[in-house]
Short mmCIF file of C-alpha atoms and ligand atoms in Angstrom, two decimals:
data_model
loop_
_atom_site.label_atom_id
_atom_site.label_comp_id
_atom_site.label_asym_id
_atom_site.label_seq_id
_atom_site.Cartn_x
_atom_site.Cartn_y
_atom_site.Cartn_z
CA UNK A 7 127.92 80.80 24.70
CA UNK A 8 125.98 78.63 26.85
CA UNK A 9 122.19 80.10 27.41
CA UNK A 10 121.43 80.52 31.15
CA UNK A 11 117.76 78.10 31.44
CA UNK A 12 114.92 78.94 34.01
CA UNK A 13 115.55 76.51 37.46
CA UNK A 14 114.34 73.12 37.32
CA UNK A 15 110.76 73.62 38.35
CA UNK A 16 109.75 77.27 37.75
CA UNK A 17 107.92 78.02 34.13
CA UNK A 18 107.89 81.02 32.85
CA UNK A 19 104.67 82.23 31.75
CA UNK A 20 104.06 84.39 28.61
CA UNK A 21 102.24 84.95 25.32
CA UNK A 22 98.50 83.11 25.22
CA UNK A 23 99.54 82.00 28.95
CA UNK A 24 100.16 84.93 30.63
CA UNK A 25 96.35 85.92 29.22
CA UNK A 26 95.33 82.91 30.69
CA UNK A 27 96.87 83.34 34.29
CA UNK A 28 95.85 87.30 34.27
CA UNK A 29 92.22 85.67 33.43
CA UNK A 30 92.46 84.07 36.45
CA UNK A 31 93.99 86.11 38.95
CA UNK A 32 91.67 88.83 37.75
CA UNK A 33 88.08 87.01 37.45
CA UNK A 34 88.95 85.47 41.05
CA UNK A 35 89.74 89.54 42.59
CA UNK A 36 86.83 90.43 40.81
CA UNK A 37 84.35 87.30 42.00
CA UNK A 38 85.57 87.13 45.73
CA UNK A 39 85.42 91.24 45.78
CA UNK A 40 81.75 90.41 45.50
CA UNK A 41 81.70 88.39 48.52
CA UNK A 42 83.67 91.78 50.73
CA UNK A 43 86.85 90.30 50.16
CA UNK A 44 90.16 92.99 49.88
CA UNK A 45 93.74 92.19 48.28
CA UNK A 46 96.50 91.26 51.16
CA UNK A 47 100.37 91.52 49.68
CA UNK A 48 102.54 89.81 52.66
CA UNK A 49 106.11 89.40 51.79
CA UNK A 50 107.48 86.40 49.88
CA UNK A 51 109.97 85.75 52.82
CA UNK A 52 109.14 85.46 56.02
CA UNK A 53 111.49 84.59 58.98
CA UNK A 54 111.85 80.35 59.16
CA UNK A 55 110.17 79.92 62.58
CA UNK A 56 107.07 81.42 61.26
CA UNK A 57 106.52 78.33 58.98
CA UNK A 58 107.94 75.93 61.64
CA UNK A 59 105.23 77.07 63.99
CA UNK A 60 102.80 77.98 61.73
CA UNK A 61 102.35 74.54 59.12
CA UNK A 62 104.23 72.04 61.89
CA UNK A 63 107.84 70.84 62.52
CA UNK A 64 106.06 67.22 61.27
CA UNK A 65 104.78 68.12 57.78
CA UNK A 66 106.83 67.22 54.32
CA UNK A 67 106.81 71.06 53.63
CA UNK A 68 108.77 72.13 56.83
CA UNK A 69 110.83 69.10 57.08
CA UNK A 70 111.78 68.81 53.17
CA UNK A 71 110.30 71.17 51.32
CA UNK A 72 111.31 74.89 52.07
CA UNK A 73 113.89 76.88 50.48
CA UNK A 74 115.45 78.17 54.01
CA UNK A 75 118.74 80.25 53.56
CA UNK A 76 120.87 82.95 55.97
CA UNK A 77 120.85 85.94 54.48
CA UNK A 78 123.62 88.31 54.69
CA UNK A 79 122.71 89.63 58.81
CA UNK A 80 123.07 85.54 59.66
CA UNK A 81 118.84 85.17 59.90
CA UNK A 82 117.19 82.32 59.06
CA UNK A 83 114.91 82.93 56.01
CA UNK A 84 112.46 81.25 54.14
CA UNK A 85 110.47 81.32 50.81
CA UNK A 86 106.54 81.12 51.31
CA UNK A 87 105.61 77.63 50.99
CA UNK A 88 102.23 78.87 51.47
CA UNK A 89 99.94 82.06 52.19
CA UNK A 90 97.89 81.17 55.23
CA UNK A 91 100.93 81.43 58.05
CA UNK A 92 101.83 84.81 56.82
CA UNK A 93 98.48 86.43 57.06
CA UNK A 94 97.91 85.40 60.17
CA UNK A 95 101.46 86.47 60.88
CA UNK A 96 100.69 90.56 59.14
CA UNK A 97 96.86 90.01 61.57
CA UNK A 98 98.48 89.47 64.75
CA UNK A 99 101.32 92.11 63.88
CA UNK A 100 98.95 95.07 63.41
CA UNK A 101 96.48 93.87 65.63
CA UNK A 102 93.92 94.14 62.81
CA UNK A 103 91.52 92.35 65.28
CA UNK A 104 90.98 94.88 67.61
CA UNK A 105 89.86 96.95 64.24
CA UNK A 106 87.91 95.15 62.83
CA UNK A 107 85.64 92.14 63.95
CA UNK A 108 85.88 89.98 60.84
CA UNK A 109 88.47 90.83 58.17
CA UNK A 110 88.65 88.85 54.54
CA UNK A 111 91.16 88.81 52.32
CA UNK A 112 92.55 87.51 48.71
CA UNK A 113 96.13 86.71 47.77
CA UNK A 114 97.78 85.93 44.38
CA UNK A 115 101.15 85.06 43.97
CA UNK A 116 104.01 82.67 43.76
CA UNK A 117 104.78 79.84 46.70
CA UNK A 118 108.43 77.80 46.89
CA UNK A 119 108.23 74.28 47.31
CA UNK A 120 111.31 71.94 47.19
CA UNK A 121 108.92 68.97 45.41
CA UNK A 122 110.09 66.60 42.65
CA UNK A 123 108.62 68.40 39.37
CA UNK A 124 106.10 66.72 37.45
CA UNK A 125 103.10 68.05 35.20
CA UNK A 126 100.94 70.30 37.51
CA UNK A 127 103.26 70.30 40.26
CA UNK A 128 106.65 72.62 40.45
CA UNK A 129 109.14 74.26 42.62
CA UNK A 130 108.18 77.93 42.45
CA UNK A 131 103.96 77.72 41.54
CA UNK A 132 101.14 80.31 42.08
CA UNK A 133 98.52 80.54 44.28
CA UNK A 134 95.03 82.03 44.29
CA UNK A 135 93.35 82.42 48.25
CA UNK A 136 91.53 83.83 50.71
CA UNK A 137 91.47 83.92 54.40
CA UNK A 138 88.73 85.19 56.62
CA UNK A 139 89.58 85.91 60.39
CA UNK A 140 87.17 86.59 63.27
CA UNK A 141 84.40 84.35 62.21
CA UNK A 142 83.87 80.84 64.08
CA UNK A 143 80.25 79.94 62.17
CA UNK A 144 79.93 76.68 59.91
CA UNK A 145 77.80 79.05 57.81
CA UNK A 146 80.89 80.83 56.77
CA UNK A 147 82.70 77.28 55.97
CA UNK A 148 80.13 76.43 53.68
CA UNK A 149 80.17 79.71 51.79
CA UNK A 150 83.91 79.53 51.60
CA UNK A 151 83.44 76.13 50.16
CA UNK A 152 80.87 77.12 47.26
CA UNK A 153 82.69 80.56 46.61
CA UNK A 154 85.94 78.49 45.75
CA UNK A 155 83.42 76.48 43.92
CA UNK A 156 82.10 78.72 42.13
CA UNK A 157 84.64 80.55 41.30
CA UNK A 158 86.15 77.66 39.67
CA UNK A 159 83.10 76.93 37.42
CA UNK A 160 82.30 80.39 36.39
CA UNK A 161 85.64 80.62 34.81
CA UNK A 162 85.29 77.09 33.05
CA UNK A 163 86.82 74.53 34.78
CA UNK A 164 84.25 71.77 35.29
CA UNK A 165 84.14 67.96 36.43
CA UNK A 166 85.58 69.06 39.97
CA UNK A 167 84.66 67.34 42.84
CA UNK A 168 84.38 68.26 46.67
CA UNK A 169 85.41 66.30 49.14
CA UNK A 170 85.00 67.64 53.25
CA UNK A 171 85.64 65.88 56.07
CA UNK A 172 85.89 67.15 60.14
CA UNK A 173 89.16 66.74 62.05
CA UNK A 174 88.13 68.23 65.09
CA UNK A 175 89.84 70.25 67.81
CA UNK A 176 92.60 69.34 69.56
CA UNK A 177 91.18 66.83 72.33
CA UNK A 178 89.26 65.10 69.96
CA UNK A 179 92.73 64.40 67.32
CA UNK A 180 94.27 62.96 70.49
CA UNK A 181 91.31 60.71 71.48
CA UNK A 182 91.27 59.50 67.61
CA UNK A 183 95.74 59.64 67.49
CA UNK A 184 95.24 57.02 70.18
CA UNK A 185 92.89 55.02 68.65
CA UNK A 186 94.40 55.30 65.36
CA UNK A 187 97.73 54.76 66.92
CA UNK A 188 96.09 51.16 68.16
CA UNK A 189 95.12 50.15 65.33
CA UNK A 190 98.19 50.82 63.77
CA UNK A 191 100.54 48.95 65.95
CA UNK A 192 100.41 45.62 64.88
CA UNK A 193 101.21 46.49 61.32
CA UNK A 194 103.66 48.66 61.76
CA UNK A 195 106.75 46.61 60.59
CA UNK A 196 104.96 46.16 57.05
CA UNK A 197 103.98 50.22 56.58
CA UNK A 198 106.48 52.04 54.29
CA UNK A 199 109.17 53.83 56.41
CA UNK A 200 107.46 57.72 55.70
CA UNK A 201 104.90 55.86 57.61
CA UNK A 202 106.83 54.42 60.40
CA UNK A 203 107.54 57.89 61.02
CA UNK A 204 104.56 59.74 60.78
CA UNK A 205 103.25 56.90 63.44
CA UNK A 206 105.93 58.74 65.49
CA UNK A 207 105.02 62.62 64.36
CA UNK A 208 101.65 62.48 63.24
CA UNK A 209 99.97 59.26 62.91
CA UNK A 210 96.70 61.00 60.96
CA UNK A 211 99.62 61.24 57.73
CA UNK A 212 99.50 58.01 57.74
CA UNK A 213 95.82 57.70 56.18
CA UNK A 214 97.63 60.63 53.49
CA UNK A 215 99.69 57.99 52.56
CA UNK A 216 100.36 57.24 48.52
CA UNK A 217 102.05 53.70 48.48
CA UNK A 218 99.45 50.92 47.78
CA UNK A 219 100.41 48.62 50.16
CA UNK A 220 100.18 51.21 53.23
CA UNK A 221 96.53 51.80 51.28
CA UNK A 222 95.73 48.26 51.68
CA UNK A 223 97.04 47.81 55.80
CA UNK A 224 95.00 51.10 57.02
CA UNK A 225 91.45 50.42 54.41
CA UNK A 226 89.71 49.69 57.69
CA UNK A 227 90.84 51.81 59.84
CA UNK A 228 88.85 53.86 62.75
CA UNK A 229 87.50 56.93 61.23
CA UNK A 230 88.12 60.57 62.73
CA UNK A 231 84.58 61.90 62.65
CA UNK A 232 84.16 58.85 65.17
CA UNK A 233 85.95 60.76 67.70
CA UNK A 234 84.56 63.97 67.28
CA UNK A 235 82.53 65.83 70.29
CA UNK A 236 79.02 66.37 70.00
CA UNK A 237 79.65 70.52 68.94
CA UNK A 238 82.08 69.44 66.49
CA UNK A 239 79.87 66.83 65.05
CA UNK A 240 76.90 69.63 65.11
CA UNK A 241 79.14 72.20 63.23
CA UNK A 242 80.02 69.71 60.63
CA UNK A 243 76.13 69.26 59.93
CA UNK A 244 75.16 72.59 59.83
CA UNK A 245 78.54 73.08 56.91
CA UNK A 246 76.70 70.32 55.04
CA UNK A 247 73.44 71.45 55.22
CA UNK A 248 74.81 74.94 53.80
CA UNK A 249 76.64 73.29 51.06
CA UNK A 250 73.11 71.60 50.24
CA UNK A 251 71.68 74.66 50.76
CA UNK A 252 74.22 76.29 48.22
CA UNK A 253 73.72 73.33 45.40
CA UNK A 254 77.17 72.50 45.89
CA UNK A 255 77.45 68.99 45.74
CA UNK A 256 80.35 67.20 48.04
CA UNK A 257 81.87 63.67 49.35
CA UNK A 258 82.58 62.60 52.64
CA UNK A 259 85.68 61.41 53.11
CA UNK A 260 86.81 60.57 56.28
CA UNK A 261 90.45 60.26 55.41
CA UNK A 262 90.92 63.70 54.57
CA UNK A 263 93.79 65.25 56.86
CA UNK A 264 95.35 67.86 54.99
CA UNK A 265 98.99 68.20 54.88
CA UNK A 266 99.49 71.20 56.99
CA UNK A 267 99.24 70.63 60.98
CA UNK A 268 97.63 74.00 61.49
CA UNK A 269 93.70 72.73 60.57
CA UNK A 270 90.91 71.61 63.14
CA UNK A 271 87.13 71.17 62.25
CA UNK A 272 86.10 71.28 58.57
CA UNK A 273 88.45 70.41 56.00
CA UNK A 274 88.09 70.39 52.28
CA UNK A 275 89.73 69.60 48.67
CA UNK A 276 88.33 70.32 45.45
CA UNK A 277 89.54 67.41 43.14
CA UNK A 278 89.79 66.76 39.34
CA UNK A 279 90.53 63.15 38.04
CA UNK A 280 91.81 64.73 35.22
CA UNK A 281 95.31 66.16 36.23
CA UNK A 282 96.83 62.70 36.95
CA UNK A 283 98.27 62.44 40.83
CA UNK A 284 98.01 66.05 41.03
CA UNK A 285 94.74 66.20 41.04
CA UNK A 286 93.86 68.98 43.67
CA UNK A 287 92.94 72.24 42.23
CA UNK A 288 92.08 73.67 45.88
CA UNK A 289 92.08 72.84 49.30
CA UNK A 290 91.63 74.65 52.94
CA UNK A 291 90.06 74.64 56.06
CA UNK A 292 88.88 76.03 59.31
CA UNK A 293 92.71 76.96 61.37
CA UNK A 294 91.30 78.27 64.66
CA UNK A 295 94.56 77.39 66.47
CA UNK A 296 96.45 79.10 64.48
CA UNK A 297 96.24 82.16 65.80
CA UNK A 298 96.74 81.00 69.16
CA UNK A 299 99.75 78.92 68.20
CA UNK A 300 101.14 81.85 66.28
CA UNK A 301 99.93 84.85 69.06
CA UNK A 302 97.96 84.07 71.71
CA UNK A 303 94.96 85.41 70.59
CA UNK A 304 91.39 82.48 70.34
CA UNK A 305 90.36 83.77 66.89
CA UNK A 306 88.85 81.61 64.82
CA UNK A 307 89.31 81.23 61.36
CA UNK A 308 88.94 79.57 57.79
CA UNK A 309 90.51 79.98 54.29
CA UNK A 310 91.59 78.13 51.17
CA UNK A 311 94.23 78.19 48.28
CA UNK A 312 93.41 77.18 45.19
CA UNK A 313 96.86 76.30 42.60
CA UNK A 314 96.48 78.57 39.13
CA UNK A 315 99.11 76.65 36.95
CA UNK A 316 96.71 73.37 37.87
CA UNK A 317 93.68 75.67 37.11
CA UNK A 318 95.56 76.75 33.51
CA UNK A 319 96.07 73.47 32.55
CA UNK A 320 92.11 72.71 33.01
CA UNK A 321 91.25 75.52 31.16
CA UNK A 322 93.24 74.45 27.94
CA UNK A 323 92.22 76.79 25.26
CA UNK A 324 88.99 77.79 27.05
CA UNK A 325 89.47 81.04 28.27
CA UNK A 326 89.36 85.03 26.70
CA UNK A 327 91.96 86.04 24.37
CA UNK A 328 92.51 89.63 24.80
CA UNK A 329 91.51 91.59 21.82
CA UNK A 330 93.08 94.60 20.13
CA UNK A 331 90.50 97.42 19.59
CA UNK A 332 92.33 98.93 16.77
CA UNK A 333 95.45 98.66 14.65
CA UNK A 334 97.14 101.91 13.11
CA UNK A 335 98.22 101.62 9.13
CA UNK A 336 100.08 104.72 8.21
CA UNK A 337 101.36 105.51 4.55
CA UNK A 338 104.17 107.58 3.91
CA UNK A 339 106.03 109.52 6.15
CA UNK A 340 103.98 112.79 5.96
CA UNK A 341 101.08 110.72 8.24
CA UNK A 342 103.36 109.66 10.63
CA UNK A 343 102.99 112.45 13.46
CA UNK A 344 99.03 112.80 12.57
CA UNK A 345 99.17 108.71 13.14
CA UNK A 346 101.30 108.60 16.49
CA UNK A 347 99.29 111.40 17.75
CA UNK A 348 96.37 109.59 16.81
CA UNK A 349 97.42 106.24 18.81
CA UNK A 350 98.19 108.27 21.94
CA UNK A 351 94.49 109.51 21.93
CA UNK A 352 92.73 106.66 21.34
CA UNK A 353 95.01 104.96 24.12
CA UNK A 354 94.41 108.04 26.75
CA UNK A 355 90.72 107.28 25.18
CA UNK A 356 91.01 103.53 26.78
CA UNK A 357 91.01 101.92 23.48
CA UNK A 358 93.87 99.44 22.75
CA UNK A 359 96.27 100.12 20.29
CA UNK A 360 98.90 98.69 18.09
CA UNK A 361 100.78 101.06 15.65
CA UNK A 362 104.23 100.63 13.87
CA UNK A 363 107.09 102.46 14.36
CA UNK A 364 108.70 101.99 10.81
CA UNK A 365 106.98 103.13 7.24
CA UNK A 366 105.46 99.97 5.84
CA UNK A 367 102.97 99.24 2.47
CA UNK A 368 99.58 98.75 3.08
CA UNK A 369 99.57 94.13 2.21
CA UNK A 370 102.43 94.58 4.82
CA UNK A 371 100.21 96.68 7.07
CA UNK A 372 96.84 93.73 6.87
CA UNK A 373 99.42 91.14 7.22
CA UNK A 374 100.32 92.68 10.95
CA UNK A 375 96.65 93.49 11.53
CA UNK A 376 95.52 90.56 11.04
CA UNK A 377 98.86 89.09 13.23
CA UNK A 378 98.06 91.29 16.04
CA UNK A 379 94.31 90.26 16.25
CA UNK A 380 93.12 94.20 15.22
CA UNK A 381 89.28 94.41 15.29
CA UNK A 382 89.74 97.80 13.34
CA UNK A 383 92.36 99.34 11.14
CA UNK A 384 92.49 102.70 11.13
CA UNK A 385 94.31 103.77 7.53
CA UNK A 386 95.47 106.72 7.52
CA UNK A 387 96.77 108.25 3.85
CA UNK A 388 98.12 111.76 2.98
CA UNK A 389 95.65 112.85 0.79
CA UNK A 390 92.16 111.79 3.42
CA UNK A 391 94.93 113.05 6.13
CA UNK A 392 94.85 116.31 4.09
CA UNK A 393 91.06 116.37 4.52
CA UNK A 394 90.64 115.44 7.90
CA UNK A 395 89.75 112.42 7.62
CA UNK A 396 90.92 108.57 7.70
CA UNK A 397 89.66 104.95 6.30
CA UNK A 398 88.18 103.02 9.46
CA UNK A 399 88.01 99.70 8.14
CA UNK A 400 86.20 96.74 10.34
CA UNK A 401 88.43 93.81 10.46
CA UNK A 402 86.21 91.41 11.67
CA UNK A 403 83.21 92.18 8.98
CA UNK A 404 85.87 93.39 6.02
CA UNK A 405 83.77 96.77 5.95
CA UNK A 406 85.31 99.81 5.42
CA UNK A 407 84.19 103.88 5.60
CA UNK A 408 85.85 106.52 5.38
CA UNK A 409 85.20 109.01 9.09
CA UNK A 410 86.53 112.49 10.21
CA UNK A 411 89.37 112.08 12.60
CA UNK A 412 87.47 114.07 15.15
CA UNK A 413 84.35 111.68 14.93
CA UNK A 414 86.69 108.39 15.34
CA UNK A 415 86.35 108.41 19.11
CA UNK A 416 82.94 108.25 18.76
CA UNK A 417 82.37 105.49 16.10
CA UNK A 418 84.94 103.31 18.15
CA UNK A 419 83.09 103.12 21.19
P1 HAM B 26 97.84 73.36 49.94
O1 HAM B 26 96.90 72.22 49.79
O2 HAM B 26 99.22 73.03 50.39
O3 HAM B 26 97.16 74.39 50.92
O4 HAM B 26 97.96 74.12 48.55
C1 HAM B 26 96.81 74.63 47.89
C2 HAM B 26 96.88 74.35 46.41
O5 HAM B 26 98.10 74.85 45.85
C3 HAM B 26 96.89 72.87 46.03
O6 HAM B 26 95.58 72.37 46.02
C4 HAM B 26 97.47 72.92 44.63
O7 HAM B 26 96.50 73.25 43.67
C5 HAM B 26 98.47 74.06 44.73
N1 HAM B 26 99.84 73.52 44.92
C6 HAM B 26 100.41 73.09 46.06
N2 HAM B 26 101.68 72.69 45.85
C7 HAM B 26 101.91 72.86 44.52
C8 HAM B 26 103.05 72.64 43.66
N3 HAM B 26 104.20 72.17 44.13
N4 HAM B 26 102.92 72.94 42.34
C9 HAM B 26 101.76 73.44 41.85
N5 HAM B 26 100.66 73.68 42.61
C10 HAM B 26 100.74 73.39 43.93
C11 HAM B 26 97.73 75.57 51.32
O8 HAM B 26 98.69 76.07 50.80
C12 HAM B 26 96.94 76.27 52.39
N6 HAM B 26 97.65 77.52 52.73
C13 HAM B 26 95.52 76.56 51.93
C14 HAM B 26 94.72 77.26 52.97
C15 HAM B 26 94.42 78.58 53.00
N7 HAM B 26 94.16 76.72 54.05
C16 HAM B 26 93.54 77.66 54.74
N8 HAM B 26 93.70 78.81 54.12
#
């Protein structure tokens, strides 16, 4: 029979790396809880138009990337290429702005992308995020920035780098499309053909661009935070004067556009050189028209997502194996209901347990001890049974005593 295989690009993840990604998700709930942020859970489908409005008609994701389907009432549906569109989308909905005046939030879970699979990039991947809506103060980009930051070297990934840059509001992208667009129109016949047509959608792509040669054409070309206004330019100063102010350390780069249209002002990626082309470990931005393209409603806002299968490839080995407080070893059938009963009160105790369900000798019973990563073995024998009592031995110092059954919760603390 042949074996059904997981979908080209989706992993499963299990064993040593299902630790690793519960590490994650975990420490980052934990870390951004600190800084007042709550869990959001938005549906993994949303209706098509949502993404269409919300990341652009122009970007790769909406024009080649989404898994987009009619389901069985004839509606367009799509897969979450990303978080950000949603939340605003579950905001707006229950009008959690007249509630509240700023609301935070985390996310975990997985996004669908229609990319070609490599290392570090798939079809179905996770994200780790946060969105915070109501707030319009650079103050608040700059803590985003070195909570992501943070967050990423408290659970070990190092050698990152930040890189922000300022695309401005509206007016000032169209003042800088046209300029941009000038420069770009006498080399337009030698720009790869992606290019050609994101002169036509959104000529800012262009600087995105991969291919060498496009590199080459556009090294010279006007800069964005040229065209800025002179609030814009003052926000920007006061986000880098917080990062200072923070210790994070970042790099202009004033080719940084982001591949989602939704962004104005301050944009960011936090970059490692040593995931190959997929290098980004987290990126985000300030969105303020988001909310206004999506509902009407002048609320600004910022946020970031941050990719954990990148971040579990960084962390290699480095990360918390879970240990097993105790293993179980009983001999001969007559312990066996002493043993289970045992298990299920050190478990209701909130000690970890691993205990076997069929009789076994006691080289037998180290071997899976030892296998299951036990930091104590509990033997229990018919004869100490018979006297209330069992052999706690210490599996990590090879000591061994002998305790009372009723004293065992007490010793394992
Ligand atoms: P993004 O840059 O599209 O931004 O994705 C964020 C992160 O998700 C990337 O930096 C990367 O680590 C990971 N990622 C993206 N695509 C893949 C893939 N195909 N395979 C593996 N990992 C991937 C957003 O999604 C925005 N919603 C971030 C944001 C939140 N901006 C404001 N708030």
């Amino acid at each position: 029979m042949k074996l059904i295989k997981a979908v080209r690009g989706t992993k499963d993840i299990f064993g040593d790396e299902g630790i690793k990604y519960d590490y994650i998700t975990r420490t980052a709930q934990e870390f951004f809880g600190n800084y007042g942020y709550s869990m959001i859970k938005t549906p993994i489908f949303e209706e098509t138009d949502l993404f269409k409005r919300g990341v652009g008609e122009g970007t790769d994701i909406v024009e080649k990337e989404m898994y987009t389907f009619q389901d069985r009432g004839e509606r367009s549906i799509t897969l979450r290429p990303e978080g950000t569109a949603a939340v605003v989308r579950c905001y707006l909905e229950n009008k959690i702005y007249a509630k509240e005046e700023v609301s935070r939030y985390f996310y975990a879970g997985s996004m669908f992308r229609y990319e070609r699979p490599q290392a570090g990039r798939q079809r179905e991947f996770n994200q780790i995020g946060v969105e915070v809506l109501g707030e319009s103060s650079p103050i608040l980009d700059a803590e985003v920035i070195a909570m992501g930051y943070s967050f990423l070297s408290k659970i070990g990934v190092t050698d990152l780098e930040v890189t922000i840059n300022s695309v401005g509001e509206k007016e000032s992208r169209q003042r800088y499309r046209e300029t941009l667009l000038n420069f770009l129109e006498p080399m337009r016949e030698e720009l790869c053909d992606d290019c050609k047509m994101r002169m036509e959608k959104n000529p800012l792509r262009v600087l995105d661009c991969k291919v060498d040669k496009c590199k080459e054409l556009t090294a010279d070309a006007p800069i964005i935070t040229d065209s800025l206004s002179v609030e814009e330019k003052a926000h920007y100063e006061i986000v880098k004067k917080y990062l200072t102010l923070f210790n994070v350390k970042y790099k202009e780069d004033p080719r940084l556009v982001r591949g989602l249209d939704y962004y104005s002002s301050t944009v960011y990626e936090i970059v490692t050189n040593k995931l190959g082309s997929q290098g980004t470990v987290l990126g985000g931005g300030r969105y303020d028209n988001l909310l206004k393209q999506l509902g009407d409603k002048e609320i600004p806002a910022f946020g970031f997502a941050a990719g954990v299968e990148r971040i579990m490839m960084l962390l290699g080995e480095d990360f918390p194996k879970r240990e097993l407080d105790v293993y179980i070893a009983w001999l001969g059938e007559a312990t066996m209901d002493s043993a289970f009963k045992l298990a299920n009160d050190l478990r209701l105790f909130g000690k970890s347990v691993v205990i076997d369900y069929a009789s076994k000798g006691m080289k037998a019973h180290m071997k899976k001890a030892d296998r299951v990563g036990a930091k104590n073995v509990i033997i229990i024998g018919e004869d100490e049974m018979n006297k209330g009592v069992v052999m706690l031995k210490d599996f990590i110092n090879r000591t061994q005593e002998e305790v009372s059954i009723e004293n065992i919760k007490n010793i394992l603390k």
